[in-house]
């Protein structure tokens, strides 16, 4: 429980090692007033903005934290507010406050013990294998993945992945029709030319290769341009963020999401997209090339 | 050259027939035509519209499959060849001159002529030599690197003639080559083709309505309703 001179409220008190915590939660980036906690602080506290309003606090105000220690005895400690954070997640802002782990452990009389250890992976694909490994090795402790802690978030991420696949299919279909349309127009506009080429001795294989080479040249120009455009767009929003505050501020906050999105796209994703686009474009050009080789030179030459 | 080689026909058709199924009604465009054309002939196919001149030319050129009958080029029945073989045969044995020139607009005059030799996989040296000779022959040496849209109709048709003979074909088929040309250009073109016929012994077969072409031809074959109506050779009428 956290109490001010005016009011008290239930809360979660997290004892952190600031330098390590900031690597993971970036809570230091959310400080709206004051400063984040430092490793060297003593009896200092950082609390959320909405809690500040409820308890009518300000910077340098004193608060009293009351809780049960390891022996189930009620103990209290006084802390000074050094920082106020504003979170994109209203639940965190209201229900969590941060103190130095060492201060909390002293009050709890639990030495240097920790209750929670967070592991941040470079690659989410390693999540399940590592979790299984930890569960087997440290079976007396509880190991949970972020998906188990927040299944609704996991479901949302999975749904987004599926949406992405659907979007990708729609975009690739549009690309497919675009290529077919472009190349078909290119063939139909040059029926007479192609008819003449076939008349003077250009065989069907060469006509087919000609259309395919033209498509490859178009793709060869379009892909680098498209990738560069995507890279620049993503880099811009990665730096300056895509602000959705006006669209869904409260909804996002309640769900624990930031309203400013900083998109990233891995290089492997770029490569995968380039490969898929190249294959789809290649397949899409088969039909126009097939149309070209089916032309009858006599009829083609007569076309106006 | 012995006399046997001289008299051997370069083109021979046997009972050549083409029937089109226009609107469900069969129309005989070419009706049982037997024809022989020898090396070095300068022949005009004449006749009213719809008499079958272009159809006969297309069938001789391996462009249009006959309904029945055969076309022999140098005693090779060309319609016994498969699709790709017939295209290769055209490339190496037949030159085409079209009514509307049909030059590739994105290529220069030189590239248009060179293109057919590229298809024949001739070396750059050989191509350059032939191009030089051809442009001298057609009188366009100063227009080598000019695109077709910068050339007059007559000049374009001369480039088309150069393209037709660049592959060193056995004969050249020309479908109404003077139809889109003014009198002077048509006369120049005919001078050129007459010269190539006389000096290079090149075989030309025209389909034409143009009296100027007919006057220059040494053999005039008149088609009526798909049949040979007359075959005039050096003022001699050969009756059919």
mmCIF file of N, CA and C in Angstrom, chain B residues 62-144:
data_model
loop_
_atom_site.group_PDB
_atom_site.id
_atom_site.type_symbol
_atom_site.label_atom_id
_atom_site.label_comp_id
_atom_site.label_asym_id
_atom_site.label_seq_id
_atom_site.Cartn_x
_atom_site.Cartn_y
_atom_site.Cartn_z
ATOM 1 N N UNK B 62 6.090 -19.224 -96.375
ATOM 2 C CA UNK B 62 6.015 -20.082 -95.192
ATOM 3 C C UNK B 62 5.292 -19.428 -94.031
ATOM 4 N N UNK B 63 4.473 -18.416 -94.331
ATOM 5 C CA UNK B 63 3.765 -17.704 -93.260
ATOM 6 C C UNK B 63 2.347 -18.223 -93.064
ATOM 7 N N UNK B 64 1.795 -18.802 -94.111
ATOM 8 C CA UNK B 64 0.388 -19.204 -94.053
ATOM 9 C C UNK B 64 0.265 -20.643 -94.552
ATOM 10 N N UNK B 65 -0.172 -21.507 -93.661
ATOM 11 C CA UNK B 65 -0.282 -22.944 -93.973
ATOM 12 C C UNK B 65 -1.348 -23.174 -95.061
ATOM 13 N N UNK B 66 -0.996 -23.858 -96.168
ATOM 14 C CA UNK B 66 -2.027 -24.119 -97.186
ATOM 15 C C UNK B 66 -3.043 -25.153 -96.696
ATOM 16 N N UNK B 67 -4.250 -25.080 -97.247
ATOM 17 C CA UNK B 67 -5.257 -26.088 -96.911
ATOM 18 C C UNK B 67 -4.852 -27.423 -97.543
ATOM 19 N N UNK B 68 -4.357 -27.351 -98.771
ATOM 20 C CA UNK B 68 -3.793 -28.548 -99.404
ATOM 21 C C UNK B 68 -2.734 -28.114 -100.411
ATOM 22 N N UNK B 69 -1.967 -29.073 -100.879
ATOM 23 C CA UNK B 69 -0.898 -28.768 -101.823
ATOM 24 C C UNK B 69 0.433 -28.552 -101.114
ATOM 25 N N UNK B 70 1.447 -28.303 -101.913
ATOM 26 C CA UNK B 70 2.793 -28.188 -101.355
ATOM 27 C C UNK B 70 3.541 -26.974 -101.909
ATOM 28 N N UNK B 71 4.480 -26.504 -101.097
ATOM 29 C CA UNK B 71 5.392 -25.434 -101.537
ATOM 30 C C UNK B 71 6.811 -25.972 -101.376
ATOM 31 N N UNK B 72 7.524 -26.013 -102.485
ATOM 32 C CA UNK B 72 8.912 -26.472 -102.425
ATOM 33 C C UNK B 72 9.843 -25.277 -102.625
ATOM 34 N N UNK B 73 10.751 -25.109 -101.708
ATOM 35 C CA UNK B 73 11.797 -24.090 -101.878
ATOM 36 C C UNK B 73 13.087 -24.875 -102.024
ATOM 37 N N UNK B 74 13.718 -24.740 -103.167
ATOM 38 C CA UNK B 74 14.925 -25.535 -103.418
ATOM 39 C C UNK B 74 14.657 -27.028 -103.179
ATOM 40 N N UNK B 75 13.495 -27.442 -103.620
ATOM 41 C CA UNK B 75 13.035 -28.845 -103.516
ATOM 42 C C UNK B 75 12.794 -29.305 -102.070
ATOM 43 N N UNK B 76 12.742 -28.364 -101.143
ATOM 44 C CA UNK B 76 12.393 -28.699 -99.748
ATOM 45 C C UNK B 76 10.912 -28.340 -99.533
ATOM 46 N N UNK B 77 10.116 -29.350 -99.197
ATOM 47 C CA UNK B 77 8.693 -29.100 -98.912
ATOM 48 C C UNK B 77 8.627 -28.373 -97.560
ATOM 49 N N UNK B 78 8.415 -27.057 -97.620
ATOM 50 C CA UNK B 78 8.572 -26.260 -96.383
ATOM 51 C C UNK B 78 7.503 -26.563 -95.336
ATOM 52 N N UNK B 79 6.336 -27.000 -95.771
ATOM 53 C CA UNK B 79 5.278 -27.272 -94.779
ATOM 54 C C UNK B 79 5.411 -28.657 -94.144
ATOM 55 N N UNK B 80 6.507 -29.341 -94.484
ATOM 56 C CA UNK B 80 6.806 -30.578 -93.754
ATOM 57 C C UNK B 80 7.709 -30.264 -92.558
ATOM 58 N N UNK B 81 8.164 -29.020 -92.514
ATOM 59 C CA UNK B 81 9.023 -28.609 -91.391
ATOM 60 C C UNK B 81 8.137 -28.238 -90.195
ATOM 61 N N UNK B 82 8.694 -28.404 -88.990
ATOM 62 C CA UNK B 82 7.899 -27.982 -87.826
ATOM 63 C C UNK B 82 7.987 -26.454 -87.679
ATOM 64 N N UNK B 83 7.221 -25.943 -86.716
ATOM 65 C CA UNK B 83 7.082 -24.494 -86.555
ATOM 66 C C UNK B 83 8.400 -23.742 -86.463
ATOM 67 N N UNK B 84 9.300 -24.223 -85.582
ATOM 68 C CA UNK B 84 10.573 -23.522 -85.397
ATOM 69 C C UNK B 84 11.485 -23.702 -86.609
ATOM 70 N N UNK B 85 11.408 -24.892 -87.230
ATOM 71 C CA UNK B 85 12.243 -25.148 -88.416
ATOM 72 C C UNK B 85 11.842 -24.223 -89.566
ATOM 73 N N UNK B 86 10.532 -24.011 -89.681
ATOM 74 C CA UNK B 86 10.044 -23.165 -90.789
ATOM 75 C C UNK B 86 10.471 -21.710 -90.568
ATOM 76 N N UNK B 87 10.503 -21.292 -89.278
ATOM 77 C CA UNK B 87 10.953 -19.916 -88.977
ATOM 78 C C UNK B 87 12.445 -19.786 -89.305
ATOM 79 N N UNK B 88 13.207 -20.781 -88.912
ATOM 80 C CA UNK B 88 14.641 -20.766 -89.229
ATOM 81 C C UNK B 88 14.858 -20.795 -90.746
ATOM 82 N N UNK B 89 14.002 -21.558 -91.437
ATOM 83 C CA UNK B 89 14.096 -21.640 -92.897
ATOM 84 C C UNK B 89 13.853 -20.259 -93.519
ATOM 85 N N UNK B 90 12.833 -19.572 -92.979
ATOM 86 C CA UNK B 90 12.533 -18.213 -93.462
ATOM 87 C C UNK B 90 13.734 -17.295 -93.238
ATOM 88 N N UNK B 91 14.308 -17.422 -92.044
ATOM 89 C CA UNK B 91 15.436 -16.564 -91.679
ATOM 90 C C UNK B 91 16.577 -16.692 -92.696
ATOM 91 N N UNK B 92 16.849 -17.901 -93.101
ATOM 92 C CA UNK B 92 18.021 -18.133 -93.945
ATOM 93 C C UNK B 92 17.740 -18.149 -95.445
ATOM 94 N N UNK B 93 16.455 -18.242 -95.824
ATOM 95 C CA UNK B 93 16.181 -18.414 -97.256
ATOM 96 C C UNK B 93 15.260 -17.373 -97.882
ATOM 97 N N UNK B 94 14.492 -16.659 -97.046
ATOM 98 C CA UNK B 94 13.486 -15.758 -97.616
ATOM 99 C C UNK B 94 13.628 -14.353 -97.024
ATOM 100 N N UNK B 95 13.580 -13.365 -97.911
ATOM 101 C CA UNK B 95 13.586 -11.980 -97.453
ATOM 102 C C UNK B 95 12.198 -11.383 -97.659
ATOM 103 N N UNK B 96 11.774 -10.553 -96.695
ATOM 104 C CA UNK B 96 10.433 -9.961 -96.798
ATOM 105 C C UNK B 96 10.507 -8.442 -96.874
ATOM 106 N N UNK B 97 9.696 -7.876 -97.777
ATOM 107 C CA UNK B 97 9.510 -6.418 -97.797
ATOM 108 C C UNK B 97 8.006 -6.195 -97.649
ATOM 109 N N UNK B 98 7.644 -5.413 -96.627
ATOM 110 C CA UNK B 98 6.218 -5.221 -96.344
ATOM 111 C C UNK B 98 5.729 -3.874 -96.882
ATOM 112 N N UNK B 99 4.416 -3.822 -97.083
ATOM 113 C CA UNK B 99 3.811 -2.595 -97.602
ATOM 114 C C UNK B 99 4.084 -1.405 -96.683
ATOM 115 N N UNK B 100 3.974 -1.671 -95.351
ATOM 116 C CA UNK B 100 4.145 -0.569 -94.383
ATOM 117 C C UNK B 100 5.551 -0.557 -93.779
ATOM 118 N N UNK B 101 6.512 -1.025 -94.504
ATOM 119 C CA UNK B 101 7.943 -1.033 -94.141
ATOM 120 C C UNK B 101 8.249 -1.909 -92.916
ATOM 121 N N UNK B 102 7.447 -1.698 -91.840
ATOM 122 C CA UNK B 102 7.604 -2.484 -90.607
ATOM 123 C C UNK B 102 9.030 -2.513 -90.066
ATOM 124 N N UNK B 103 9.634 -1.335 -89.980
ATOM 125 C CA UNK B 103 10.948 -1.262 -89.327
ATOM 126 C C UNK B 103 10.719 -1.105 -87.831
ATOM 127 N N UNK B 104 11.688 -1.552 -87.035
ATOM 128 C CA UNK B 104 11.552 -1.394 -85.580
ATOM 129 C C UNK B 104 11.859 0.061 -85.219
ATOM 130 N N UNK B 105 10.873 0.774 -84.657
ATOM 131 C CA UNK B 105 11.055 2.221 -84.449
ATOM 132 C C UNK B 105 12.149 2.579 -83.458
ATOM 133 N N UNK B 106 12.459 1.659 -82.544
ATOM 134 C CA UNK B 106 13.459 1.994 -81.506
ATOM 135 C C UNK B 106 14.895 1.753 -81.982
ATOM 136 N N UNK B 107 15.029 1.106 -83.143
ATOM 137 C CA UNK B 107 16.372 0.826 -83.661
ATOM 138 C C UNK B 107 16.715 1.787 -84.793
ATOM 139 N N UNK B 108 18.017 2.013 -84.969
ATOM 140 C CA UNK B 108 18.447 2.851 -86.093
ATOM 141 C C UNK B 108 18.346 2.027 -87.375
ATOM 142 N N UNK B 109 18.548 2.701 -88.512
ATOM 143 C CA UNK B 109 18.482 2.006 -89.806
ATOM 144 C C UNK B 109 19.490 0.856 -89.826
ATOM 145 N N UNK B 110 20.696 1.146 -89.341
ATOM 146 C CA UNK B 110 21.747 0.124 -89.336
ATOM 147 C C UNK B 110 21.335 -1.060 -88.450
ATOM 148 N N UNK B 111 20.809 -0.734 -87.253
ATOM 149 C CA UNK B 111 20.426 -1.808 -86.316
ATOM 150 C C UNK B 111 19.284 -2.652 -86.874
ATOM 151 N N UNK B 112 18.357 -1.993 -87.590
ATOM 152 C CA UNK B 112 17.254 -2.731 -88.203
ATOM 153 C C UNK B 112 17.778 -3.762 -89.192
ATOM 154 N N UNK B 113 18.770 -3.351 -89.969
ATOM 155 C CA UNK B 113 19.331 -4.266 -90.970
ATOM 156 C C UNK B 113 20.184 -5.343 -90.292
ATOM 157 N N UNK B 114 20.890 -4.917 -89.251
ATOM 158 C CA UNK B 114 21.777 -5.833 -88.534
ATOM 159 C C UNK B 114 21.005 -6.914 -87.782
ATOM 160 N N UNK B 115 19.792 -6.545 -87.370
ATOM 161 C CA UNK B 115 19.013 -7.423 -86.487
ATOM 162 C C UNK B 115 18.858 -8.831 -87.062
ATOM 163 N N UNK B 116 18.536 -8.890 -88.347
ATOM 164 C CA UNK B 116 18.305 -10.189 -88.973
ATOM 165 C C UNK B 116 19.601 -11.024 -88.982
ATOM 166 N N UNK B 117 20.737 -10.323 -89.097
ATOM 167 C CA UNK B 117 22.017 -11.043 -89.083
ATOM 168 C C UNK B 117 22.390 -11.483 -87.669
ATOM 169 N N UNK B 118 21.911 -10.717 -86.681
ATOM 170 C CA UNK B 118 22.106 -11.134 -85.280
ATOM 171 C C UNK B 118 21.367 -12.444 -85.038
ATOM 172 N N UNK B 119 20.149 -12.527 -85.622
ATOM 173 C CA UNK B 119 19.377 -13.768 -85.479
ATOM 174 C C UNK B 119 20.114 -14.931 -86.142
ATOM 175 N N UNK B 120 20.874 -14.598 -87.190
ATOM 176 C CA UNK B 120 21.637 -15.648 -87.882
ATOM 177 C C UNK B 120 22.967 -15.939 -87.191
ATOM 178 N N UNK B 121 23.224 -15.195 -86.131
ATOM 179 C CA UNK B 121 24.453 -15.345 -85.327
ATOM 180 C C UNK B 121 25.717 -15.052 -86.147
ATOM 181 N N UNK B 122 25.628 -14.038 -87.022
ATOM 182 C CA UNK B 122 26.812 -13.651 -87.786
ATOM 183 C C UNK B 122 27.723 -12.806 -86.900
ATOM 184 N N UNK B 123 29.008 -12.879 -87.150
ATOM 185 C CA UNK B 123 29.967 -12.132 -86.318
ATOM 186 C C UNK B 123 29.832 -10.628 -86.586
ATOM 187 N N UNK B 124 30.341 -9.848 -85.659
ATOM 188 C CA UNK B 124 30.217 -8.392 -85.779
ATOM 189 C C UNK B 124 30.915 -7.880 -87.042
ATOM 190 N N UNK B 125 32.078 -8.467 -87.299
ATOM 191 C CA UNK B 125 32.846 -8.086 -88.494
ATOM 192 C C UNK B 125 32.053 -8.316 -89.757
ATOM 193 N N UNK B 126 31.499 -9.517 -89.847
ATOM 194 C CA UNK B 126 30.723 -9.898 -91.019
ATOM 195 C C UNK B 126 29.508 -8.981 -91.150
ATOM 196 N N UNK B 127 28.874 -8.701 -90.031
ATOM 197 C CA UNK B 127 27.677 -7.841 -90.039
ATOM 198 C C UNK B 127 28.042 -6.452 -90.556
ATOM 199 N N UNK B 128 29.145 -5.939 -90.028
ATOM 200 C CA UNK B 128 29.565 -4.588 -90.437
ATOM 201 C C UNK B 128 29.854 -4.518 -91.929
ATOM 202 N N UNK B 129 30.523 -5.566 -92.445
ATOM 203 C CA UNK B 129 30.857 -5.599 -93.872
ATOM 204 C C UNK B 129 29.588 -5.587 -94.707
ATOM 205 N N UNK B 130 28.636 -6.452 -94.310
ATOM 206 C CA UNK B 130 27.389 -6.565 -95.086
ATOM 207 C C UNK B 130 26.598 -5.258 -95.004
ATOM 208 N N UNK B 131 26.514 -4.689 -93.804
ATOM 209 C CA UNK B 131 25.773 -3.438 -93.618
ATOM 210 C C UNK B 131 26.364 -2.340 -94.504
ATOM 211 N N UNK B 132 27.682 -2.262 -94.517
ATOM 212 C CA UNK B 132 28.370 -1.239 -95.317
ATOM 213 C C UNK B 132 28.013 -1.402 -96.796
ATOM 214 N N UNK B 133 28.097 -2.640 -97.258
ATOM 215 C CA UNK B 133 27.794 -2.933 -98.665
ATOM 216 C C UNK B 133 26.321 -2.614 -98.964
ATOM 217 N N UNK B 134 25.435 -3.050 -98.061
ATOM 218 C CA UNK B 134 24.003 -2.863 -98.302
ATOM 219 C C UNK B 134 23.612 -1.390 -98.357
ATOM 220 N N UNK B 135 24.133 -0.618 -97.402
ATOM 221 C CA UNK B 135 23.759 0.800 -97.370
ATOM 222 C C UNK B 135 24.321 1.562 -98.574
ATOM 223 N N UNK B 136 25.438 1.059 -99.093
ATOM 224 C CA UNK B 136 25.959 1.637 -100.329
ATOM 225 C C UNK B 136 25.019 1.294 -101.479
ATOM 226 N N UNK B 137 24.592 0.042 -101.498
ATOM 227 C CA UNK B 137 23.692 -0.418 -102.559
ATOM 228 C C UNK B 137 22.376 0.372 -102.552
ATOM 229 N N UNK B 138 21.822 0.587 -101.342
ATOM 230 C CA UNK B 138 20.524 1.271 -101.272
ATOM 231 C C UNK B 138 20.676 2.795 -101.201
ATOM 232 N N UNK B 139 21.915 3.250 -101.216
ATOM 233 C CA UNK B 139 22.190 4.690 -101.266
ATOM 234 C C UNK B 139 21.833 5.443 -99.992
ATOM 235 N N UNK B 140 22.072 4.802 -98.848
ATOM 236 C CA UNK B 140 21.710 5.467 -97.574
ATOM 237 C C UNK B 140 22.882 5.479 -96.594
ATOM 238 N N UNK B 141 24.095 5.565 -97.115
ATOM 239 C CA UNK B 141 25.261 5.489 -96.211
ATOM 240 C C UNK B 141 25.251 6.584 -95.147
ATOM 241 N N UNK B 142 24.658 7.710 -95.508
ATOM 242 C CA UNK B 142 24.654 8.828 -94.531
ATOM 243 C C UNK B 142 23.513 8.688 -93.515
ATOM 244 N N UNK B 143 22.655 7.694 -93.695
ATOM 245 C CA UNK B 143 21.507 7.531 -92.785
ATOM 246 C C UNK B 143 21.657 6.318 -91.868
ATOM 247 N N UNK B 144 22.862 5.794 -91.771
ATOM 248 C CA UNK B 144 23.099 4.576 -90.980
ATOM 249 C C UNK B 144 22.537 4.640 -89.562
#
